[in-house]
Amino acid sequence: MVKNSFISVFSQKKNEENPGSVEFQVFRFTNKIRRLTSHLKLHKKDYLSQRGLRKILGKRQRLLAYLSKKNRVRYKELIGQLNIRETKTR
């Protein structure tokens, strides 16, 4: 429940900004990922949702890679706010 309240506070702040920005898109994908993860804990054999989760994870990973190349400070701030791990660099 603590994470949900944190996300709602963060969403109120982000709704005022551009919904096409990279940060907002990553935020939306993170919400979808958390929702699908909790769904898959109950429905372990829902393979279509697993596929959707993998697709969303890939999209978020590509957006985060783009953001880390363009602006490392905004990237670090975003992963700190969303409480997600930093992606591995090659």
Coordinates of C-alpha atoms in Angstrom, one line a residue:
M1 CA 0.0 0.0 0.0
V2 CA 2.9 2.4 0.6
K3 CA 4.1 2.1 -3.0
N4 CA 0.6 2.8 -4.3
S5 CA 0.3 6.0 -2.3
F6 CA 3.8 7.0 -3.5
I7 CA 2.7 6.4 -7.1
S8 CA -0.5 8.4 -6.8
V9 CA 1.5 11.4 -5.4
F10 CA 4.0 11.1 -8.2
S11 CA 1.2 10.8 -10.8
Q12 CA -0.4 14.0 -9.6
K13 CA 2.9 15.8 -10.1
K14 CA 3.4 14.2 -13.5
N15 CA -0.1 14.9 -14.9
E16 CA 0.8 18.5 -15.0
E17 CA 3.7 17.8 -17.4
N18 CA 3.8 16.6 -21.0
P19 CA 2.3 13.1 -21.3
G20 CA 4.6 12.5 -24.3
S21 CA 7.8 13.0 -22.3
V22 CA 10.1 10.1 -21.7
E23 CA 9.6 10.4 -17.9
F24 CA 5.9 10.2 -18.1
Q25 CA 5.9 7.2 -20.5
V26 CA 8.3 5.3 -18.2
F27 CA 6.1 6.2 -15.2
R28 CA 3.0 4.8 -17.0
F29 CA 4.9 1.6 -18.1
T30 CA 6.0 1.2 -14.5
N31 CA 2.4 1.4 -13.2
K32 CA 1.3 -1.2 -15.8
I33 CA 4.2 -3.5 -14.9
R34 CA 3.4 -3.4 -11.2
R35 CA -0.3 -4.0 -11.9
L36 CA 0.5 -7.0 -14.2
T37 CA 3.0 -8.4 -11.7
S38 CA 0.4 -8.5 -9.0
H39 CA -2.1 -10.0 -11.4
L40 CA 0.4 -12.8 -12.4
K41 CA 0.9 -13.6 -8.7
L42 CA -2.7 -14.8 -8.6
H43 CA -2.9 -16.2 -12.2
K44 CA 0.3 -18.0 -12.8
K45 CA -0.8 -19.6 -16.0
D46 CA -2.0 -16.4 -17.8
Y47 CA 0.5 -16.6 -20.6
L48 CA -0.9 -13.8 -22.6
S49 CA -0.5 -11.4 -19.7
Q50 CA 3.1 -12.7 -19.3
R51 CA 3.8 -11.9 -22.9
G52 CA 2.3 -8.4 -22.5
L53 CA 4.4 -7.9 -19.4
R54 CA 7.6 -8.8 -21.3
K55 CA 6.7 -6.4 -24.1
I56 CA 6.1 -3.5 -21.7
L57 CA 9.3 -4.3 -19.9
G58 CA 11.2 -4.1 -23.2
K59 CA 9.6 -0.8 -24.1
R60 CA 10.5 0.7 -20.7
Q61 CA 14.0 -0.6 -21.0
R62 CA 14.4 1.0 -24.4
L63 CA 13.1 4.3 -23.1
L64 CA 15.4 4.2 -20.1
A65 CA 18.3 3.5 -22.3
Y66 CA 17.4 6.5 -24.5
L67 CA 17.1 8.7 -21.4
S68 CA 20.4 7.5 -19.9
K69 CA 22.2 8.4 -23.2
K70 CA 20.5 11.8 -23.5
N71 CA 20.4 13.1 -19.9
R72 CA 22.1 11.0 -17.2
V73 CA 20.9 13.3 -14.4
R74 CA 17.2 13.0 -15.3
Y75 CA 17.7 9.3 -15.7
K76 CA 19.2 8.9 -12.2
E77 CA 16.4 11.1 -10.7
L78 CA 13.7 9.1 -12.4
I79 CA 14.9 5.6 -11.4
G80 CA 15.3 7.0 -7.8
Q81 CA 11.7 8.3 -7.7
L82 CA 10.2 5.1 -9.2
N83 CA 12.3 2.8 -7.1
I84 CA 13.5 0.7 -10.0
R85 CA 16.9 -0.8 -10.6
E86 CA 19.4 0.7 -13.0
T87 CA 19.7 -1.2 -16.3
K88 CA 23.0 -2.9 -17.1
T89 CA 25.2 -1.2 -19.7
R90 CA 27.0 -3.2 -22.3

